[in-house]
CSV table of C-alpha atoms in Angstrom, one decimal:
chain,number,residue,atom,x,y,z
J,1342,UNK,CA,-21.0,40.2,-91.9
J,1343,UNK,CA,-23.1,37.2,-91.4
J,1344,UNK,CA,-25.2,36.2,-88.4
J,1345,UNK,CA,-23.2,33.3,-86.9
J,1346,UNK,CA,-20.2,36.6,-87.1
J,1347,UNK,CA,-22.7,38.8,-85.4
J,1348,UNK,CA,-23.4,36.4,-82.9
J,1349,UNK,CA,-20.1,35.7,-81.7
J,1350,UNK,CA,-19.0,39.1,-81.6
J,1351,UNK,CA,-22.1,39.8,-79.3
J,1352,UNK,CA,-21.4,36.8,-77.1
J,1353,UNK,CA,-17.5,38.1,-76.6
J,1354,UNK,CA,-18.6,41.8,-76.0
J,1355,UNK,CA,-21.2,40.4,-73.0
J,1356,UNK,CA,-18.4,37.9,-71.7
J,1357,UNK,CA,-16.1,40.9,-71.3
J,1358,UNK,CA,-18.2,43.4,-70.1
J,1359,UNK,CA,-19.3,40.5,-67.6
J,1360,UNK,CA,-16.0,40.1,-66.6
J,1361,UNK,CA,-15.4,43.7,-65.7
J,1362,UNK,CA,-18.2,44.3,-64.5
J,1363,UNK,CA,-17.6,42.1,-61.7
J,1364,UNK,CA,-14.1,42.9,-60.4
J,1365,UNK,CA,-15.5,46.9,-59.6
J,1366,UNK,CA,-16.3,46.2,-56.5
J,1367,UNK,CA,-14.0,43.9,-54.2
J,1368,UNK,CA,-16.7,44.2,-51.1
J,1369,UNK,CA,-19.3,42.6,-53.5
J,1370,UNK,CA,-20.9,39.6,-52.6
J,1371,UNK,CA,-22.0,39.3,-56.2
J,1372,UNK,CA,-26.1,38.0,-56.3
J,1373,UNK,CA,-27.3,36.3,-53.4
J,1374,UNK,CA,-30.3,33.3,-53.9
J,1375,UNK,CA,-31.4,33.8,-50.3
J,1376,UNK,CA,-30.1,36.6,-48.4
J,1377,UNK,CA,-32.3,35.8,-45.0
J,1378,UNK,CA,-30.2,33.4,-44.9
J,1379,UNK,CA,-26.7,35.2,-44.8
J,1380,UNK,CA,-28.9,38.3,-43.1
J,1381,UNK,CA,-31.2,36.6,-40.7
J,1382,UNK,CA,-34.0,38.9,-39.2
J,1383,UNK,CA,-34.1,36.8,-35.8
J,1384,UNK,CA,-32.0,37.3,-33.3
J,1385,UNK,CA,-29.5,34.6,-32.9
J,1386,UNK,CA,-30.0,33.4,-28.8
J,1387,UNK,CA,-26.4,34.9,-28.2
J,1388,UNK,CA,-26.6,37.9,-29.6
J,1389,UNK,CA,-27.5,41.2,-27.5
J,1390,UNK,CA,-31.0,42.3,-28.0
J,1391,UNK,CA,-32.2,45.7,-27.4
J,1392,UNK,CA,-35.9,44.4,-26.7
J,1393,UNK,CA,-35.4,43.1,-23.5
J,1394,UNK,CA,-33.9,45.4,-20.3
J,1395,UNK,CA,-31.1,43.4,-19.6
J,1396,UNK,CA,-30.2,43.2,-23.4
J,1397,UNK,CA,-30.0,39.4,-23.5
J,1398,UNK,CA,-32.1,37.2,-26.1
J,1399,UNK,CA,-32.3,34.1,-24.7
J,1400,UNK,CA,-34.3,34.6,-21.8
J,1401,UNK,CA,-35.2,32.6,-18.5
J,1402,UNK,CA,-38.4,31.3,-18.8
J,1403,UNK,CA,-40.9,33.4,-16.2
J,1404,UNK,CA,-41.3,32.0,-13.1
J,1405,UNK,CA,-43.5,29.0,-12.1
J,1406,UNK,CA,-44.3,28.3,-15.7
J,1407,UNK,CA,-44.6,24.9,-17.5
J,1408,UNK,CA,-43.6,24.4,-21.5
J,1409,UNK,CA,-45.8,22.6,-23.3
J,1410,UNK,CA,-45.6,18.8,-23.2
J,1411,UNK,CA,-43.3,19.2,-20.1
J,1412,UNK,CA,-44.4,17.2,-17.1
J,1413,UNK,CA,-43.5,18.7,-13.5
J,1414,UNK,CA,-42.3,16.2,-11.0
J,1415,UNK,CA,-40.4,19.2,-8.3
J,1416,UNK,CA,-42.9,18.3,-5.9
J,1417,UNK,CA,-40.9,15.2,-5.4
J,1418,UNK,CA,-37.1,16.3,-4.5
J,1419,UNK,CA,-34.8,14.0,-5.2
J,1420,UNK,CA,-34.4,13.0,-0.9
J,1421,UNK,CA,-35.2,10.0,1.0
J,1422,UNK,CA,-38.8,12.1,1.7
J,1423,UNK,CA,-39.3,12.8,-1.9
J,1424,UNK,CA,-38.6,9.1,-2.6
J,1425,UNK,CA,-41.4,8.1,-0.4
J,1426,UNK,CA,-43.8,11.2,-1.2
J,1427,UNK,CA,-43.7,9.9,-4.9
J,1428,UNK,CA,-44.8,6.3,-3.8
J,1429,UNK,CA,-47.4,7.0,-2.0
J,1430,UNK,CA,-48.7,9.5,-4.6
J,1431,UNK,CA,-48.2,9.0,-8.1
J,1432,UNK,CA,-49.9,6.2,-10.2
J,1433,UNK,CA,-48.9,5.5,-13.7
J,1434,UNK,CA,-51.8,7.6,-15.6
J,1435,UNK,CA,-51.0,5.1,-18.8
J,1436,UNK,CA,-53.5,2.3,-19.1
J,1437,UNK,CA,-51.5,-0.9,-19.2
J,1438,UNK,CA,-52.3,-3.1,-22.8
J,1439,UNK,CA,-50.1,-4.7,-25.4
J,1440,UNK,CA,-49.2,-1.2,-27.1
J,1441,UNK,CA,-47.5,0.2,-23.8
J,1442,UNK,CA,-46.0,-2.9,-22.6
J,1443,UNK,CA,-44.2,-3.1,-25.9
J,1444,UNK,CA,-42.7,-0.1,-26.3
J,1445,UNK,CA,-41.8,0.0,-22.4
J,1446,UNK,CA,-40.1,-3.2,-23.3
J,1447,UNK,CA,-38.1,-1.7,-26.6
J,1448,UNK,CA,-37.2,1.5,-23.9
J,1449,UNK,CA,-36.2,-0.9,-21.4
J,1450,UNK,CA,-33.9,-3.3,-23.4
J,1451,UNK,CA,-32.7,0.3,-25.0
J,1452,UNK,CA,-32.0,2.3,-21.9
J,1453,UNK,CA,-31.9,0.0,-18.6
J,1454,UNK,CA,-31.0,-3.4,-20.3
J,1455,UNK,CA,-27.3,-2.5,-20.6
J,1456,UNK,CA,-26.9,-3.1,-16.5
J,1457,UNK,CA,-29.9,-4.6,-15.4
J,1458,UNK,CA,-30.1,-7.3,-18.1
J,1459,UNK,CA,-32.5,-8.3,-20.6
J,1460,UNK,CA,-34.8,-9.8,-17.3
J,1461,UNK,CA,-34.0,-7.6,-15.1
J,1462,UNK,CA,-31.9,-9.8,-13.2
J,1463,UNK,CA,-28.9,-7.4,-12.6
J,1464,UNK,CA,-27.1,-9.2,-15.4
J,1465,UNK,CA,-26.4,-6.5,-18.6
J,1466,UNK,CA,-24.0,-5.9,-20.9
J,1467,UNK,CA,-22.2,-4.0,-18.5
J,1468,UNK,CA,-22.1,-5.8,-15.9
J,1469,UNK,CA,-20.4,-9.1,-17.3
J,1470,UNK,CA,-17.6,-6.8,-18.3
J,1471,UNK,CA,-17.1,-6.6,-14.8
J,1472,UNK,CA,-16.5,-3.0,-14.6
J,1473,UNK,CA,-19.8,-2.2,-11.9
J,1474,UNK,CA,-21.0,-4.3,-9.8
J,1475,UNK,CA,-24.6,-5.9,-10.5
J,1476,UNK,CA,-27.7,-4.0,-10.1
J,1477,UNK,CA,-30.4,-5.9,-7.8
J,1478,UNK,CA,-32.9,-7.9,-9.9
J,1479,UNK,CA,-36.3,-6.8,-9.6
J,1480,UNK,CA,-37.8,-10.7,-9.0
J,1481,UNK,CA,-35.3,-11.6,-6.1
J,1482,UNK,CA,-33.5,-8.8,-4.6
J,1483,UNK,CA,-33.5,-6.0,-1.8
J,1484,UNK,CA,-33.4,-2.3,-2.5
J,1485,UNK,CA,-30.8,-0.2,-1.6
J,1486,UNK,CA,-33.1,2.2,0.1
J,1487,UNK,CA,-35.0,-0.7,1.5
J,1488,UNK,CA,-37.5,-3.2,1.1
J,1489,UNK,CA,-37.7,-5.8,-1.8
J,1490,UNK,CA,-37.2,-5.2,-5.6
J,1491,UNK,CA,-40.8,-6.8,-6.6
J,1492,UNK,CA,-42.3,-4.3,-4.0
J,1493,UNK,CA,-41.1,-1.0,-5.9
J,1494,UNK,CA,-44.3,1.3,-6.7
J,1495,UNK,CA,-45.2,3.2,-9.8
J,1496,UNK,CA,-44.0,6.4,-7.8
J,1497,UNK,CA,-40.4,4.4,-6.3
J,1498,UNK,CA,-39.9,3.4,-9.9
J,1499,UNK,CA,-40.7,7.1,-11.9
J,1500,UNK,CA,-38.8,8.7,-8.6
J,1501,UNK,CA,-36.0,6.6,-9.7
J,1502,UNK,CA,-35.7,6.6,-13.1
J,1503,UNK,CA,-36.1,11.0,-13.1
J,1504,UNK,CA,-33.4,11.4,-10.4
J,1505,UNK,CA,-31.5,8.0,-10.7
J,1506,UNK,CA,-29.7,5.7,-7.9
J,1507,UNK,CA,-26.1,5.0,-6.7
J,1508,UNK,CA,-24.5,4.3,-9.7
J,1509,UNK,CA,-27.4,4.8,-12.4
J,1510,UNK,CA,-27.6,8.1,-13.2
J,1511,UNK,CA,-30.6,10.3,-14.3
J,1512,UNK,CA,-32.5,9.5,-17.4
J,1513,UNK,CA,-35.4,12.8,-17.1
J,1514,UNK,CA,-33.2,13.9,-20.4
J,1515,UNK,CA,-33.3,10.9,-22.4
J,1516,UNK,CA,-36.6,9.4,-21.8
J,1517,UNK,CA,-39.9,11.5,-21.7
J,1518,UNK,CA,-42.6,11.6,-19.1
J,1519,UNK,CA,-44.5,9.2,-21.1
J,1520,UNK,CA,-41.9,6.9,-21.9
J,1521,UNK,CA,-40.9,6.6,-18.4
J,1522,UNK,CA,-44.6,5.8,-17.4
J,1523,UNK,CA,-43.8,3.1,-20.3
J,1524,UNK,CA,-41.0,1.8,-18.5
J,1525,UNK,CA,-42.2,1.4,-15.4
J,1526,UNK,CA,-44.8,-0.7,-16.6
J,1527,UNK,CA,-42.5,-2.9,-17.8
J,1528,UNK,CA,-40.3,-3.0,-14.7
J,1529,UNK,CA,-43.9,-4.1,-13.2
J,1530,UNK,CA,-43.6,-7.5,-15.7
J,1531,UNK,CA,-40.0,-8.1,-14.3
J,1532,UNK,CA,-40.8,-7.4,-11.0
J,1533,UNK,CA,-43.4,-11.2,-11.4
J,1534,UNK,CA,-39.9,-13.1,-12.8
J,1535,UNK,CA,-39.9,-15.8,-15.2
């Protein structure tokens, strides 16, 4: 016999033995590249964990704690007396320069421009469809808790924007503490008109 004979015969023995050797056992899974990832050694957050004393893993965060890069704002409840706690307390911490004004504008146009216009004049998107009636503008009108527009504070306009108003609902979940502070810097622009 020559090699190339050799050869092939040893290639068809492997094949076969390969072949039987991997229909023995049905329950196989055969080799697995990664099997953290079919056996993971977390717990998933819904599975029952014997760690903890009431055997759930995802657990409530202890009381009266803060995760990091969260900003608090309970203090002021979303009430009429929260409202005007907030404006009589809480100044916009961000310093007010072409950086923050810019991106309060992008957030704006993004997230409040849809009803309240491009200018704030209570003239979105939304709006002309004629589906909700027009938000005040923040040059010329009254608020609906009150005063004028161009009068809102830092804290009326935060307060607002974390709780929401009448028909705007809250936006705490899609904008973060910063960005809000971004925001209401902006609303400050509007607020001076064209």
């Amino acid at each position: 016999m020559n090699k190339t004979s050799i050869f092939g015969l040893a290639l068809i023995a492997i094949s076969v033995a390969t072949i039987f050797s991997s229909c023995h056992d049905k329950r196989s899974r055969g080799l697995e590249y990664a099997p953290n990832m079919y056996y993971p050694i977390a717990y998933n957050p819904d599975q029952k964990n014997k760690n903890f004393e009431n055997g759930i893993t995802a657990q409530v965060p202890p009381a009266g704690t803060t995760p990091i890069g969260f900003t608090r704002f309970d203090e002021f409840p979303n009430t009429t007396e929260g409202y005007e706690a907030a404006s009589a307390s809480v100044i916009n911490p961000l310093p007010v320069n072409k950086e923050n004004l810019a991106e309060g504008k992008q957030l704006y146009v993004a997230m409040c421009g849809p009803c309240h216009g491009p200018n704030g004049a209570g003239d979105g998107h939304i709006v002309e469809l004629g589906k909700y009636p027009a938000p005040p503008a923040y040059a010329t009108g009254n608020s609906s808790r009150g005063g004028t527009m161009k009068d809102l504070t830092d804290g009326k306009i935060y307060h607002t924007i974390q709780y929401g108003l009448n028909l705007m609902g809250s936006y705490a979940s899609q904008l973060s503490p910063e960005e809000r502070w971004k925001v209401v810097m902006y609303v400050h622009e509007l607020q001076k008109g064209q």
